[in-house]
Amino acid sequence: MIVYEATKQEFMDHVERDEIAVKIYASYKDKIGRTAESEINSWNNSMNYMYKVLNTPAIPSESGIAIEYKIPASSRRIDFILSGLDEADRNNKK
């Protein structure tokens, strides 16, 4: 299960408009349930940091962003996933 999913451009827009934590929380609440305010603050801080990391033309705008991916059959989560194609527009699974 993925809590938040968007293109890089959509993610960047949500961060610029200061909406990212609200969007993640709304989806999290719908799919998982309530969370602590400290988690919301953490999303705000870390997504602003990831905005800086992604703010380069070297990462295409149509790249995929997934946040809070719950690993099946476990209680573990992956915070942030970046996906996309290689230079030849091919999926690369390594």
Short mmCIF file of C-alpha atoms in Angstrom, two decimals:
data_model
loop_
_atom_site.label_atom_id
_atom_site.label_comp_id
_atom_site.label_asym_id
_atom_site.label_seq_id
_atom_site.Cartn_x
_atom_site.Cartn_y
_atom_site.Cartn_z
CA MET A 1 0.00 0.00 0.00
CA ILE A 2 1.21 3.49 -0.88
CA VAL A 3 -0.07 6.47 1.11
CA TYR A 4 0.89 9.23 -1.36
CA GLU A 5 1.64 8.88 -5.07
CA ALA A 6 2.38 11.63 -7.60
CA THR A 7 4.70 12.70 -10.37
CA LYS A 8 7.80 14.65 -9.44
CA GLN A 9 6.14 17.81 -10.77
CA GLU A 10 3.00 17.27 -8.68
CA PHE A 11 5.12 16.57 -5.60
CA MET A 12 7.17 19.73 -6.17
CA ASP A 13 3.95 21.77 -6.56
CA HIS A 14 2.50 20.33 -3.34
CA VAL A 15 5.67 21.22 -1.43
CA GLU A 16 5.84 24.73 -2.94
CA ARG A 17 2.21 25.38 -1.94
CA ASP A 18 2.88 24.01 1.57
CA GLU A 19 0.27 21.27 1.00
CA ILE A 20 2.41 18.14 1.13
CA ALA A 21 1.98 17.21 4.81
CA VAL A 22 -1.78 17.85 4.58
CA LYS A 23 -2.08 15.62 1.49
CA ILE A 24 -0.01 12.83 3.03
CA TYR A 25 -1.99 13.03 6.28
CA ALA A 26 -5.39 12.96 4.53
CA SER A 27 -4.43 9.84 2.61
CA TYR A 28 -2.74 8.25 5.65
CA LYS A 29 -5.83 8.85 7.79
CA ASP A 30 -8.06 7.34 5.09
CA LYS A 31 -5.90 4.25 4.52
CA ILE A 32 -4.28 3.59 7.91
CA GLY A 33 -5.80 5.83 10.59
CA ARG A 34 -4.75 8.75 12.72
CA THR A 35 -1.13 9.57 13.45
CA ALA A 36 0.73 11.80 15.89
CA GLU A 37 1.40 15.46 15.18
CA SER A 38 5.12 14.68 15.39
CA GLU A 39 4.72 12.41 12.33
CA ILE A 40 3.03 15.25 10.41
CA ASN A 41 5.86 17.62 11.37
CA SER A 42 8.36 14.99 10.27
CA TRP A 43 6.66 14.73 6.85
CA ASN A 44 6.80 18.49 6.47
CA ASN A 45 10.51 18.64 7.29
CA SER A 46 11.62 15.62 5.30
CA MET A 47 9.54 16.47 2.22
CA ASN A 48 11.03 19.96 2.16
CA TYR A 49 14.45 18.31 2.21
CA MET A 50 13.45 15.91 -0.60
CA TYR A 51 12.21 18.90 -2.59
CA LYS A 52 15.78 20.26 -2.51
CA VAL A 53 17.19 16.88 -3.56
CA LEU A 54 14.76 16.58 -6.49
CA ASN A 55 15.02 20.21 -7.63
CA THR A 56 17.21 19.44 -10.65
CA PRO A 57 16.43 19.00 -14.35
CA ALA A 58 18.48 15.77 -14.24
CA ILE A 59 15.42 14.09 -12.67
CA PRO A 60 12.53 14.25 -15.18
CA SER A 61 9.26 15.90 -14.10
CA GLU A 62 7.30 12.76 -14.98
CA SER A 63 9.32 10.59 -12.57
CA GLY A 64 7.17 8.87 -9.97
CA ILE A 65 7.12 9.67 -6.26
CA ALA A 66 5.65 7.32 -3.66
CA ILE A 67 5.56 8.10 0.06
CA GLU A 68 4.94 5.76 2.99
CA TYR A 69 4.97 2.43 1.16
CA LYS A 70 3.89 -0.31 3.56
CA ILE A 71 5.82 -3.50 2.93
CA PRO A 72 3.33 -6.40 2.62
CA ALA A 73 3.19 -8.93 5.45
CA SER A 74 5.15 -6.65 7.78
CA SER A 75 4.72 -3.50 9.82
CA ARG A 76 7.64 -1.81 8.08
CA ARG A 77 7.39 1.14 5.72
CA ILE A 78 9.62 2.75 3.11
CA ASP A 79 9.49 6.52 3.52
CA PHE A 80 10.23 7.68 -0.02
CA ILE A 81 10.46 6.00 -3.43
CA LEU A 82 11.60 7.61 -6.69
CA SER A 83 10.77 5.71 -9.89
CA GLY A 84 11.15 6.28 -13.61
CA LEU A 85 12.73 5.19 -16.87
CA ASP A 86 16.36 5.17 -18.00
CA GLU A 87 17.86 7.29 -20.82
CA ALA A 88 16.36 4.92 -23.41
CA ASP A 89 12.86 5.15 -21.84
CA ARG A 90 13.09 1.59 -20.50
CA ASN A 91 12.12 0.24 -17.11
CA ASN A 92 15.21 -0.95 -15.29
CA LYS A 93 14.78 -3.45 -12.50
CA LYS A 94 18.05 -4.28 -10.83
#
